[in-house]
Short mmCIF file of C-alpha atoms and ligand atoms in Angstrom, two decimals:
data_model
loop_
_atom_site.label_atom_id
_atom_site.label_comp_id
_atom_site.label_asym_id
_atom_site.label_seq_id
_atom_site.Cartn_x
_atom_site.Cartn_y
_atom_site.Cartn_z
CA MET A 1376 119.78 107.50 98.91
CA PRO A 1377 121.34 104.15 100.24
CA GLU A 1378 119.57 100.98 99.39
CA LEU A 1379 119.53 98.82 102.56
CA PHE A 1380 116.56 99.40 104.81
CA ILE A 1381 117.17 98.44 108.49
CA GLY A 1382 115.08 99.36 111.56
CA GLY A 1383 113.11 101.96 109.55
CA ARG A 1384 116.19 103.66 108.16
CA TRP A 1385 117.87 103.75 104.75
CA THR A 1386 121.43 102.90 105.24
CA ALA A 1387 124.65 102.11 103.29
CA ALA A 1388 126.32 98.69 103.52
CA ALA A 1389 128.55 98.35 106.66
CA ALA A 1390 131.59 97.22 104.56
CA ALA A 1391 130.88 100.19 102.04
CA ARG A 1392 130.72 97.67 99.23
CA VAL A 1393 128.67 98.45 96.12
CA ARG A 1394 127.54 96.60 92.95
CA ASP A 1395 126.89 97.86 89.43
CA ILE A 1396 123.57 96.73 88.03
CA ARG A 1397 123.59 96.42 84.31
CA CYS A 1398 120.69 95.77 81.98
CA PRO A 1399 121.06 92.34 80.41
CA ALA A 1400 119.71 93.59 77.10
CA ASP A 1401 122.56 95.89 76.27
CA GLY A 1402 124.96 95.98 79.23
CA SER A 1403 124.13 99.67 80.04
CA LEU A 1404 124.66 100.73 83.71
CA VAL A 1405 121.30 100.90 85.43
CA ALA A 1406 122.65 101.99 88.86
CA THR A 1407 125.21 101.34 91.48
CA VAL A 1408 123.69 99.92 94.64
CA ASP A 1409 124.86 99.12 98.18
CA GLU A 1410 125.86 95.54 98.57
CA GLY A 1411 125.34 94.19 102.10
CA GLY A 1412 127.14 91.34 103.92
CA PRO A 1413 127.04 89.53 107.18
CA GLU A 1414 127.16 92.64 109.35
CA ASP A 1415 124.15 94.11 107.56
CA VAL A 1416 122.30 90.75 107.88
CA ALA A 1417 122.98 90.72 111.61
CA ALA A 1418 121.75 94.32 111.99
CA ALA A 1419 118.63 93.60 109.96
CA ALA A 1420 117.83 90.43 111.83
CA THR A 1421 118.29 92.23 115.12
CA ALA A 1422 115.88 95.01 114.00
CA ALA A 1423 113.27 92.42 112.84
CA ARG A 1424 113.68 90.43 116.13
CA GLU A 1425 113.12 93.54 118.23
CA ALA A 1426 110.18 94.64 116.21
CA PHE A 1427 108.77 91.19 116.66
CA ASP A 1428 109.44 90.79 120.43
CA THR A 1429 108.70 94.30 121.62
CA GLY A 1430 107.07 96.11 118.65
CA SER A 1431 103.41 96.69 117.78
CA TRP A 1432 103.04 94.81 114.47
CA PRO A 1433 102.48 91.25 115.75
CA HIS A 1434 99.69 92.62 118.09
CA THR A 1435 98.11 94.94 115.60
CA PRO A 1436 94.51 93.80 114.95
CA ALA A 1437 94.18 91.61 111.92
CA ALA A 1438 91.73 93.96 110.29
CA GLU A 1439 94.32 96.82 110.68
CA ARG A 1440 97.10 94.65 109.21
CA GLY A 1441 94.75 93.85 106.32
CA ARG A 1442 94.05 97.55 105.72
CA LEU A 1443 97.77 98.29 105.48
CA LEU A 1444 98.17 95.54 103.02
CA LEU A 1445 95.23 96.95 100.91
CA ARG A 1446 96.99 100.36 100.95
CA VAL A 1447 100.25 98.82 99.60
CA ALA A 1448 98.20 97.25 96.83
CA ASP A 1449 96.86 100.68 95.87
CA LEU A 1450 100.39 102.11 96.08
CA LEU A 1451 101.73 99.32 93.87
CA GLU A 1452 99.09 100.11 91.28
CA ARG A 1453 99.84 103.88 91.58
CA GLU A 1454 103.58 103.22 91.01
CA ARG A 1455 103.06 100.53 88.41
CA SER A 1456 104.86 102.29 85.64
CA ALA A 1457 107.92 103.05 87.76
CA LEU A 1458 107.98 99.53 89.09
CA ALA A 1459 107.52 97.91 85.69
CA HIS A 1460 110.25 100.15 84.28
CA ALA A 1461 112.68 99.24 87.12
CA GLU A 1462 112.00 95.54 86.75
CA SER A 1463 112.60 95.59 83.01
CA LEU A 1464 115.88 97.50 83.40
CA ASP A 1465 117.14 94.93 85.98
CA THR A 1466 115.98 91.81 84.10
CA GLY A 1467 115.89 92.97 80.43
CA GLN A 1468 112.40 91.50 80.13
CA ARG A 1469 109.65 93.03 78.00
CA LEU A 1470 107.94 95.90 79.63
CA ALA A 1471 104.57 94.19 79.07
CA GLU A 1472 105.82 91.20 81.23
CA SER A 1473 107.01 93.52 84.00
CA GLU A 1474 103.59 95.27 83.90
CA TYR A 1475 101.88 91.92 84.31
CA GLY A 1476 104.16 91.09 87.26
CA THR A 1477 103.50 94.39 89.01
CA LEU A 1478 99.74 93.97 88.78
CA ALA A 1479 100.07 90.43 89.99
CA ALA A 1480 102.12 91.67 93.01
CA ALA A 1481 99.29 94.22 93.72
CA ASP A 1482 96.69 91.47 93.45
CA CYS A 1483 98.72 89.41 95.93
CA PHE A 1484 98.71 92.27 98.53
CA ARG A 1485 94.97 92.83 97.78
CA TYR A 1486 94.17 89.11 98.28
CA TYR A 1487 95.96 88.76 101.58
CA GLY A 1488 94.85 92.18 102.85
CA GLY A 1489 91.19 91.31 102.13
CA LEU A 1490 91.70 87.83 103.71
CA VAL A 1491 92.93 89.00 107.11
CA ALA A 1492 90.78 92.18 107.09
CA ALA A 1493 87.68 89.86 106.93
CA GLY A 1494 88.40 88.53 110.36
CA ASN A 1495 90.38 85.91 112.16
CA SER A 1496 90.31 82.30 111.38
CA ASP A 1497 90.73 80.84 114.93
CA ARG A 1498 88.89 77.55 115.59
CA ILE A 1499 86.90 76.73 118.57
CA PRO A 1500 86.82 72.96 119.07
CA ASP A 1501 83.75 71.57 120.87
CA THR A 1502 85.04 69.59 123.89
CA GLY A 1503 81.54 68.58 125.08
CA ASP A 1504 82.46 69.99 128.55
CA PRO A 1505 80.52 73.24 129.25
CA GLU A 1506 83.20 74.38 131.82
CA VAL A 1507 86.02 74.30 129.12
CA ASP A 1508 86.70 76.97 126.59
CA SER A 1509 89.14 75.38 124.08
CA ARG A 1510 90.44 77.41 121.27
CA VAL A 1511 92.98 76.92 118.59
CA VAL A 1512 94.54 80.28 117.61
CA HIS A 1513 96.86 81.22 114.82
CA GLU A 1514 99.90 83.36 115.71
CA PRO A 1515 102.79 84.66 113.60
CA VAL A 1516 105.81 82.49 113.44
CA GLY A 1517 108.25 85.31 114.22
CA VAL A 1518 111.10 86.75 112.11
CA CYS A 1519 111.05 85.60 108.56
CA ALA A 1520 114.00 85.58 106.13
CA LEU A 1521 112.54 86.09 102.62
CA ILE A 1522 115.00 85.22 99.89
CA THR A 1523 113.95 85.84 96.24
CA PRO A 1524 115.37 85.18 92.71
CA TRP A 1525 115.84 87.38 89.68
CA SER A 1526 112.94 85.89 87.68
CA ARG A 1527 109.75 87.98 88.22
CA PRO A 1528 111.48 89.56 91.23
CA LEU A 1529 108.60 91.86 92.39
CA LEU A 1530 105.96 89.24 92.25
CA ARG A 1531 108.23 86.78 94.06
CA SER A 1532 108.87 89.29 96.86
CA ALA A 1533 105.16 90.22 97.06
CA ALA A 1534 104.35 86.43 97.32
CA LYS A 1535 106.33 86.26 100.58
CA VAL A 1536 106.06 89.81 102.05
CA ALA A 1537 102.25 90.02 101.78
CA PRO A 1538 101.34 86.74 103.64
CA ALA A 1539 104.21 87.20 106.20
CA LEU A 1540 102.91 90.62 107.15
CA ALA A 1541 99.24 89.46 106.94
CA ALA A 1542 99.98 86.90 109.65
CA GLY A 1543 101.78 89.48 111.86
CA ASN A 1544 105.40 88.54 111.33
CA THR A 1545 108.37 90.81 110.80
CA PHE A 1546 110.89 90.12 108.10
CA VAL A 1547 114.20 90.60 106.31
CA LEU A 1548 113.95 90.57 102.54
CA LYS A 1549 117.00 89.54 100.49
CA PRO A 1550 116.33 89.87 96.78
CA SER A 1551 118.67 88.47 94.07
CA GLU A 1552 121.84 90.61 93.81
CA LEU A 1553 121.14 90.95 90.06
CA THR A 1554 117.70 92.51 90.28
CA PRO A 1555 117.41 94.64 93.53
CA HIS A 1556 115.39 97.69 92.38
CA THR A 1557 111.85 96.59 92.75
CA ALA A 1558 112.54 95.36 96.33
CA VAL A 1559 113.85 98.80 97.15
CA LEU A 1560 110.75 100.47 95.67
CA LEU A 1561 108.52 97.93 97.50
CA MET A 1562 110.09 98.82 100.83
CA ARG A 1563 109.57 102.59 100.17
CA LEU A 1564 105.84 101.83 99.54
CA LEU A 1565 105.56 99.74 102.72
CA ALA A 1566 107.05 102.59 104.76
CA GLU A 1567 104.63 105.09 103.04
CA ALA A 1568 101.72 102.83 103.86
CA GLY A 1569 102.70 103.05 107.58
CA LEU A 1570 104.56 99.72 108.37
CA PRO A 1571 106.21 100.22 111.73
CA ALA A 1572 110.02 100.67 111.82
CA GLY A 1573 111.77 97.30 112.03
CA ALA A 1574 108.81 95.26 110.88
CA GLY A 1575 110.19 95.10 107.32
CA ASN A 1576 113.96 95.25 106.52
CA LEU A 1577 115.86 94.95 103.35
CA VAL A 1578 119.41 93.66 102.80
CA LEU A 1579 120.87 93.58 99.23
CA GLY A 1580 123.77 91.17 98.62
CA THR A 1581 124.76 87.90 97.21
CA GLY A 1582 123.69 84.48 98.28
CA THR A 1583 127.00 83.75 99.86
CA GLU A 1584 127.45 87.00 101.67
CA ALA A 1585 123.86 87.79 102.63
CA GLY A 1586 121.61 84.82 101.82
CA ALA A 1587 123.59 82.16 103.70
CA PRO A 1588 124.23 84.13 106.85
CA LEU A 1589 120.43 85.05 106.93
CA SER A 1590 119.25 81.56 106.68
CA LEU A 1591 121.73 80.55 109.48
CA ASP A 1592 120.94 83.54 111.75
CA GLU A 1593 119.69 82.48 115.21
CA ARG A 1594 117.22 85.37 115.30
CA VAL A 1595 115.40 84.06 112.29
CA ASP A 1596 112.45 81.63 112.81
CA LEU A 1597 111.49 80.93 109.28
CA VAL A 1598 113.26 80.92 105.93
CA SER A 1599 111.29 81.17 102.76
CA LEU A 1600 113.31 80.79 99.48
CA THR A 1601 112.32 81.00 95.91
CA GLY A 1602 115.31 79.82 93.88
CA GLY A 1603 117.12 76.92 92.24
CA LEU A 1604 117.21 73.37 93.52
CA VAL A 1605 120.91 73.54 94.71
CA THR A 1606 120.18 76.71 96.72
CA GLY A 1607 117.16 75.01 98.15
CA ARG A 1608 119.09 72.10 99.49
CA ARG A 1609 121.64 74.45 100.99
CA VAL A 1610 119.02 76.65 102.70
CA MET A 1611 117.21 73.64 104.03
CA ALA A 1612 120.46 72.28 105.44
CA ALA A 1613 121.31 75.64 107.09
CA ALA A 1614 117.75 75.95 108.55
CA ALA A 1615 118.02 72.41 109.97
CA THR A 1616 120.65 73.48 112.46
CA ALA A 1617 117.95 75.35 114.42
CA VAL A 1618 114.87 73.46 113.08
CA LYS A 1619 113.60 76.63 111.47
CA ARG A 1620 110.42 76.62 109.45
CA VAL A 1621 111.23 76.29 105.76
CA VAL A 1622 109.31 77.19 102.63
CA LEU A 1623 110.98 76.35 99.35
CA GLU A 1624 109.71 77.34 95.91
CA LEU A 1625 112.22 75.77 93.64
CA GLY A 1626 112.59 74.87 90.00
CA GLY A 1627 110.48 72.98 87.52
CA LYS A 1628 110.86 70.93 84.46
CA ASN A 1629 107.26 71.10 83.33
CA PRO A 1630 105.69 68.67 80.93
CA ASN A 1631 103.29 70.08 78.34
CA ILE A 1632 101.39 67.00 77.07
CA VAL A 1633 99.56 67.26 73.75
CA PHE A 1634 97.24 64.45 72.64
CA ALA A 1635 96.41 64.11 69.02
CA ASP A 1636 92.68 65.03 69.57
CA SER A 1637 93.50 68.57 70.81
CA ASP A 1638 92.86 71.85 69.07
CA LEU A 1639 96.31 71.92 67.52
CA ASP A 1640 96.46 75.59 66.58
CA THR A 1641 95.73 76.68 70.06
CA ALA A 1642 98.05 73.98 71.60
CA VAL A 1643 100.95 75.25 69.37
CA ASP A 1644 100.29 78.80 70.31
CA HIS A 1645 100.30 77.96 74.05
CA ALA A 1646 103.31 75.82 73.68
CA LEU A 1647 105.25 78.57 72.10
CA THR A 1648 104.42 80.95 74.95
CA ALA A 1649 105.11 78.43 77.65
CA ALA A 1650 108.52 77.68 76.18
CA PHE A 1651 109.74 81.11 75.10
CA GLN A 1652 107.97 83.72 77.32
CA ASN A 1653 110.65 85.69 79.13
CA ALA A 1654 113.28 83.69 77.24
CA GLY A 1655 112.10 80.59 79.06
CA GLN A 1656 113.30 82.09 82.39
CA LEU A 1657 110.08 81.18 84.31
CA CYS A 1658 109.82 78.39 86.87
CA SER A 1659 106.43 77.62 85.18
CA ALA A 1660 107.89 77.36 81.70
CA GLY A 1661 106.60 74.45 79.61
CA SER A 1662 110.09 73.26 78.75
CA ARG A 1663 109.31 69.61 78.11
CA LEU A 1664 106.90 69.11 75.14
CA LEU A 1665 105.32 65.66 74.98
CA LEU A 1666 103.62 65.00 71.67
CA GLN A 1667 101.50 62.04 70.65
CA ASP A 1668 103.10 60.30 67.63
CA GLU A 1669 100.28 61.06 65.14
CA ILE A 1670 100.71 64.85 65.51
CA HIS A 1671 104.41 65.00 66.17
CA ASP A 1672 105.63 66.09 62.75
CA ARG A 1673 102.94 68.68 62.00
CA PHE A 1674 103.18 70.13 65.51
CA VAL A 1675 106.99 70.53 65.51
CA GLU A 1676 106.89 72.10 62.02
CA GLU A 1677 104.41 74.75 63.08
CA LEU A 1678 106.15 75.36 66.41
CA VAL A 1679 109.52 75.77 64.64
CA ALA A 1680 108.09 78.23 62.09
CA ARG A 1681 106.59 80.36 64.88
CA ALA A 1682 109.68 80.08 67.12
CA ARG A 1683 111.91 81.31 64.20
CA ALA A 1684 109.68 84.37 63.81
CA ILE A 1685 109.99 85.49 67.54
CA ARG A 1686 111.67 88.88 67.45
CA LEU A 1687 114.23 89.49 70.12
CA GLY A 1688 114.92 92.84 71.57
CA GLY A 1689 115.34 95.08 74.60
CA PRO A 1690 112.57 95.68 77.10
CA PHE A 1691 111.36 98.99 75.51
CA ASP A 1692 111.49 97.79 71.90
CA GLN A 1693 107.77 97.75 71.06
CA ASP A 1694 108.18 95.16 68.33
CA ALA A 1695 110.26 92.66 70.37
CA ARG A 1696 108.50 89.71 71.82
CA SER A 1697 111.24 88.14 74.01
CA GLY A 1698 114.27 89.41 75.71
CA PRO A 1699 117.71 88.37 76.88
CA LEU A 1700 118.90 85.90 79.40
CA ILE A 1701 119.87 87.30 82.80
CA SER A 1702 123.65 87.22 82.51
CA ALA A 1703 126.65 86.02 80.49
CA ALA A 1704 127.12 83.15 82.83
CA HIS A 1705 123.57 82.03 82.55
CA ARG A 1706 123.73 82.15 78.77
CA GLU A 1707 126.88 79.91 78.89
CA ARG A 1708 125.04 77.42 81.06
CA VAL A 1709 122.13 77.32 78.59
CA GLU A 1710 124.59 76.76 75.70
CA ALA A 1711 126.25 73.97 77.60
CA TYR A 1712 122.84 72.21 77.95
CA VAL A 1713 121.97 72.60 74.28
CA ALA A 1714 125.46 71.20 73.29
CA GLY A 1715 125.01 68.38 75.73
CA GLY A 1716 121.60 67.57 74.36
CA LEU A 1717 123.00 67.46 70.72
CA ALA A 1718 125.81 65.25 71.89
CA GLU A 1719 123.41 62.92 73.43
CA GLY A 1720 121.37 62.58 70.23
CA ALA A 1721 118.83 65.44 70.23
CA VAL A 1722 117.92 66.95 66.81
CA LEU A 1723 118.23 70.70 66.53
CA ARG A 1724 115.14 72.05 64.63
CA CYS A 1725 115.81 75.78 65.29
CA GLY A 1726 117.80 78.18 67.26
CA GLY A 1727 120.82 76.67 69.05
CA SER A 1728 122.96 79.82 68.88
CA ARG A 1729 123.25 83.50 69.66
CA PRO A 1730 121.40 85.78 67.21
CA GLY A 1731 123.63 87.31 64.43
CA ASP A 1732 121.86 90.70 64.67
CA ALA A 1733 124.56 93.40 65.48
CA VAL A 1734 122.04 95.42 67.52
CA LEU A 1735 121.72 92.60 70.05
CA ALA A 1736 125.39 91.98 70.37
CA GLU A 1737 125.81 93.69 73.71
CA GLY A 1738 123.05 91.73 75.32
CA PHE A 1739 122.81 88.11 76.52
CA PHE A 1740 120.39 86.94 73.83
CA TYR A 1741 119.90 83.42 72.74
CA LEU A 1742 117.68 82.23 69.86
CA PRO A 1743 114.46 80.29 70.71
CA THR A 1744 115.61 76.69 70.40
CA VAL A 1745 113.64 73.52 69.65
CA LEU A 1746 115.38 70.22 70.35
CA ASP A 1747 113.52 67.24 68.76
CA GLU A 1748 113.79 63.46 69.23
CA CYS A 1749 114.70 63.84 72.94
CA THR A 1750 114.71 61.05 75.44
CA PRO A 1751 114.24 61.06 79.18
CA GLY A 1752 117.85 60.31 80.03
CA MET A 1753 119.26 63.47 78.45
CA SER A 1754 120.49 66.16 80.86
CA VAL A 1755 118.70 68.87 78.84
CA VAL A 1756 115.45 66.95 79.48
CA ARG A 1757 116.27 66.21 83.22
CA ASP A 1758 117.73 69.40 84.41
CA GLU A 1759 116.12 72.88 84.57
CA CYS A 1760 118.07 74.86 81.99
CA PHE A 1761 115.95 77.95 82.49
CA GLY A 1762 116.43 79.28 78.95
CA PRO A 1763 114.58 79.53 75.61
CA VAL A 1764 114.97 75.77 74.98
CA VAL A 1765 112.12 73.34 74.54
CA THR A 1766 112.75 69.63 74.29
CA VAL A 1767 110.44 67.43 72.39
CA GLU A 1768 109.60 63.75 73.31
CA ARG A 1769 107.11 61.46 71.65
CA PHE A 1770 104.50 59.15 73.23
CA ARG A 1771 102.10 56.52 71.94
CA ASP A 1772 99.32 56.54 74.45
CA GLU A 1773 98.02 57.83 77.79
CA PRO A 1774 99.93 55.60 80.11
CA GLU A 1775 103.23 56.41 78.35
CA ALA A 1776 102.39 60.10 78.42
CA VAL A 1777 101.86 59.95 82.25
CA ALA A 1778 105.01 57.91 82.78
CA LEU A 1779 107.17 60.34 80.83
CA ALA A 1780 105.66 63.39 82.45
CA ASN A 1781 106.26 62.07 85.94
CA ASP A 1782 109.81 60.82 85.09
CA THR A 1783 111.49 63.92 86.73
CA LEU A 1784 112.85 65.12 90.01
CA TYR A 1785 110.63 68.07 89.74
CA GLY A 1786 106.84 68.46 90.24
CA LEU A 1787 105.88 72.02 89.82
CA ASN A 1788 103.28 72.09 87.10
CA ALA A 1789 102.03 70.37 83.89
CA ALA A 1790 99.64 71.02 81.14
CA VAL A 1791 97.36 68.57 79.27
CA TRP A 1792 95.80 69.21 75.87
CA THR A 1793 92.93 67.09 74.76
CA GLU A 1794 89.24 67.36 73.73
CA ASP A 1795 88.49 64.18 75.71
CA ALA A 1796 87.34 65.46 79.04
CA ALA A 1797 87.43 62.01 80.75
CA ARG A 1798 91.10 61.56 79.64
CA ALA A 1799 92.07 65.08 80.81
CA THR A 1800 90.60 64.25 84.25
CA ARG A 1801 92.37 60.95 84.44
CA VAL A 1802 95.72 62.33 83.42
CA ALA A 1803 95.42 65.34 85.72
CA ALA A 1804 94.77 62.90 88.59
CA ARG A 1805 97.95 60.96 87.89
CA LEU A 1806 100.41 63.84 87.45
CA ARG A 1807 102.59 64.40 90.47
CA VAL A 1808 102.75 68.17 90.34
CA GLY A 1809 101.37 71.24 92.27
CA THR A 1810 99.37 72.75 89.37
CA VAL A 1811 97.71 71.06 86.35
CA TRP A 1812 96.42 73.14 83.50
CA ILE A 1813 93.84 71.48 81.13
CA ASN A 1814 93.63 73.12 77.70
CA ASP A 1815 95.37 76.19 79.09
CA LEU A 1816 98.84 77.22 80.36
CA LEU A 1817 100.51 79.61 82.82
CA ALA A 1818 97.14 80.71 84.30
CA ARG A 1819 97.32 81.80 88.07
CA HIS A 1820 95.05 83.13 90.74
CA PRO A 1821 96.14 84.61 94.13
CA ALA A 1822 93.58 82.43 95.98
CA ALA A 1823 94.89 79.19 94.40
CA GLU A 1824 97.90 77.58 96.06
CA TRP A 1825 101.14 77.60 94.05
CA GLY A 1826 104.04 75.24 94.75
CA GLY A 1827 105.88 72.07 93.98
CA TRP A 1828 105.78 68.43 94.67
CA LYS A 1829 108.95 66.33 94.92
CA GLN A 1830 112.13 68.44 94.59
CA SER A 1831 110.18 71.51 93.26
CA GLY A 1832 109.86 72.51 96.84
CA LEU A 1833 108.15 72.51 100.23
CA GLY A 1834 105.06 74.45 101.24
CA ARG A 1835 102.90 76.75 99.28
CA GLU A 1836 102.57 80.35 98.18
CA PHE A 1837 99.24 82.11 97.58
CA GLY A 1838 95.91 80.87 98.79
CA LEU A 1839 95.01 79.95 102.28
CA ARG A 1840 98.06 77.60 102.79
CA GLY A 1841 100.22 80.48 101.63
CA LEU A 1842 99.15 82.32 104.72
CA ALA A 1843 99.30 79.22 106.95
CA GLU A 1844 103.00 78.80 106.24
CA TYR A 1845 103.63 82.04 108.19
CA GLN A 1846 101.48 81.05 111.13
CA GLU A 1847 101.97 78.78 114.08
CA THR A 1848 98.97 77.26 115.86
CA LYS A 1849 98.42 77.36 119.54
CA HIS A 1850 95.83 75.38 121.49
CA VAL A 1851 94.58 77.46 124.47
CA TRP A 1852 92.52 75.39 126.94
CA ARG A 1853 90.77 77.25 129.75
CA ARG A 1854 88.81 75.57 132.40
CA TYR A 1855 86.22 77.44 134.53
CA GLY A 1856 85.65 76.21 138.05
CA THR A 1857 89.01 74.28 138.37
CA ARG A 1858 89.19 71.59 140.98
CA PRO A 1859 91.90 69.11 141.99
CA ARG A 1860 92.43 66.14 139.69
CA ARG A 1861 93.05 63.58 142.51
CA TRP A 1862 94.82 61.23 140.11
CA PHE A 1863 96.80 59.60 142.85
CA GLU A 1864 94.07 59.27 145.41
P1 NAD B 3126 119.26 81.04 92.95
O1 NAD B 3126 118.92 79.76 93.60
O2 NAD B 3126 120.61 81.18 92.33
O3 NAD B 3126 119.09 82.36 93.87
C1 NAD B 3126 117.86 82.60 94.53
C2 NAD B 3126 118.14 83.45 95.70
O4 NAD B 3126 118.89 82.77 96.72
C3 NAD B 3126 118.97 84.72 95.41
O5 NAD B 3126 118.55 85.76 96.19
C4 NAD B 3126 120.36 84.33 95.86
O6 NAD B 3126 121.24 85.34 96.15
C5 NAD B 3126 120.05 83.41 97.14
N1 NAD B 3126 121.03 82.42 97.48
C6 NAD B 3126 122.00 81.78 96.71
N2 NAD B 3126 122.69 80.93 97.42
C7 NAD B 3126 122.28 81.05 98.76
C8 NAD B 3126 122.57 80.37 99.86
N3 NAD B 3126 123.61 79.46 99.99
N4 NAD B 3126 121.89 80.67 101.02
C9 NAD B 3126 120.80 81.51 100.95
N5 NAD B 3126 120.54 82.22 99.90
C10 NAD B 3126 121.19 81.93 98.76
O7 NAD B 3126 118.11 81.25 91.88
P2 NAD B 3126 117.99 82.28 90.71
O8 NAD B 3126 119.01 81.92 89.76
O9 NAD B 3126 118.00 83.71 91.28
O10 NAD B 3126 116.50 82.09 90.16
C11 NAD B 3126 116.13 81.04 89.23
C12 NAD B 3126 115.63 79.84 89.95
O11 NAD B 3126 114.51 80.25 90.77
C13 NAD B 3126 115.11 78.82 89.02
O12 NAD B 3126 115.52 77.56 89.53
C14 NAD B 3126 113.60 78.93 89.06
O13 NAD B 3126 112.86 77.74 88.73
C15 NAD B 3126 113.42 79.32 90.51
N6 NAD B 3126 112.09 79.96 90.61
C16 NAD B 3126 111.10 79.27 91.25
C17 NAD B 3126 109.87 79.79 91.38
C18 NAD B 3126 108.65 79.03 91.99
O14 NAD B 3126 107.63 79.69 92.23
N7 NAD B 3126 108.89 77.76 92.34
C19 NAD B 3126 109.57 81.05 90.90
C20 NAD B 3126 110.67 81.84 90.27
C21 NAD B 3126 111.95 81.24 90.17
#
C-alpha cells in the first residue's frame, strides 16, 4: 500500500520517488516508502483546504470531535505493540521507550478528547447592557501544517494532531523522512476512527522537498514544527511571508543543578537517565550537569562508573539499556562536538568514542560520554549536540548556579536537586525555562503545558494552551432592539 494519505486515499508520490528506511541499530532495511515532494504537498494542502472550507469536520459538534479522539486513544492502545515495534525499527530506540511513547500518545488523544467532549469553553462577557448579547467564541484556525522530528516521532505527531483536530482544524502531517512509519499507522487509525476524508493528510518527504513548501503554502494557516533551532528559524521566516500562525517546539540545552545537600544516590541515578536515555536524543535531556563544588568529585566518580556500565544494543535486545544515534551523519556531528570540547579544555572522564564491540559495528552507536571541567563558552556546552554526552560544570553557591543555568540561548527545561525546599522554590522562580523539575526529572503530564522560553520555541503543546494554539477567538456582539446611533446629529 502506498504511504501518502491525501483526501482520504492512500497514494504514491507524484514523482514516483521512494526512500529506503534502515534501522540505525544495524543498518537493516525496514521498508521502502514513498517520498513526496512539492506536488504532493500542494495536493495535500488543497485537500485539507477543501475539507476545512466545505467539509463537515470544523462544524462537527465539539462533543463528537471529542468522541472521535477518544476512539483514536483506544485504537492506539489496541495497536500499541505494532506501533512500538515500528517506532523502534525506525529509530533504533529500546522497545520499552517506544512503548512509553505509544502510551503517552494515547494519553494525549484521551486528554484532548475528554477536554472538548466535556463542552465548549466560549466566554460570555457581561456588558452591563441587557439588550446586548456579547460572546467570545473559539473557532479553529484552519489548515495546519504539522511537521515533526525523528525523536519520539509518534508522541510528537500526537501532540499536534490531537489538539489540531480537537479544535476543528484540518491538517497535513509531515513526519521526519527518517522515521515515517508511526505516522502512517496513526493515519490508518484516524481513518478507522471515522475522520472525514481530507481532514487529515499525510505527506512523507524531506525538509527541503516537503517541509519547506508546506510551510510556505498559501493554503496553510498555521505551521507547527517540532525540530531543531535552525529549522525553527527557517519555518518562522517562511511563515512570516503570509503572517501564518506559528508554533515552534525546538531544542534544549537543559541544566540539571545538583546542590550538595541533595540525596546524591537518587540525583546520580536521575542524572544518568536524563543524560543517556535514548542515547541523549531527547529535547528534554539533562545534557548540562551543574554540580556544587563540595560534591563534584564524588558525583562524577559515581556517574562515570554507572555510565561505563550502560549496555548498548539494538531495540529488541532485552539486556540493552540504550541504543544507537539516528544516523551516520548525526554520529559524526556528536563526535565533532566532543572533539571540539576536548580541544577547548574539557576533560574526558568516560566514553568519547564508538564502542569496540563487533556486534554493534553496523549501527550508529556512541559510548555514553562524560566531559568534566567544562566552562560556559565551550560549543559542546552552548549547542544542543543531541547525543549521549553530558557536560559537567561546577558552581559555588545558589546565585552562581542560577547564572550558569540561564546562560544559554535555550529555555526548555531544568532540574534542581536539593533538600532545602525554600532554595528549590527560589531557584525554580529564577530559571528562565518552560518546565522546572524539583527532585525529579523528565516527568510529564498531558494537562501540563510543555514548551520553551527563549530560543527553545514559541507557543505550547499539551494542556489548555496546547489547544488554544489551534484556535482563533472571535467576539460576536449582538444587539437586540437596534436603533440609530445619531452620532452626527
Ligand atoms: P530537524 O529540525 O532537522 O527536522 C524536524 C522536521 O522539520 C523534519 O520533519 C524535517 O524534515 C523538517 N524540516 C527540515 N527543514 C525544514 C524546512 N526548511 N522547512 C520545513 N520543514 C523542515 O530536527 P530533527 O533532527 O528531526 O529532530 C531533532 C530536533 O528536534 C532537536 O533539536 C530536538 O531538540 C528537537 N525536538 C524538540 C522537542 C520539543 O518538544 N521541544 C521534542 C523533540 C525534538
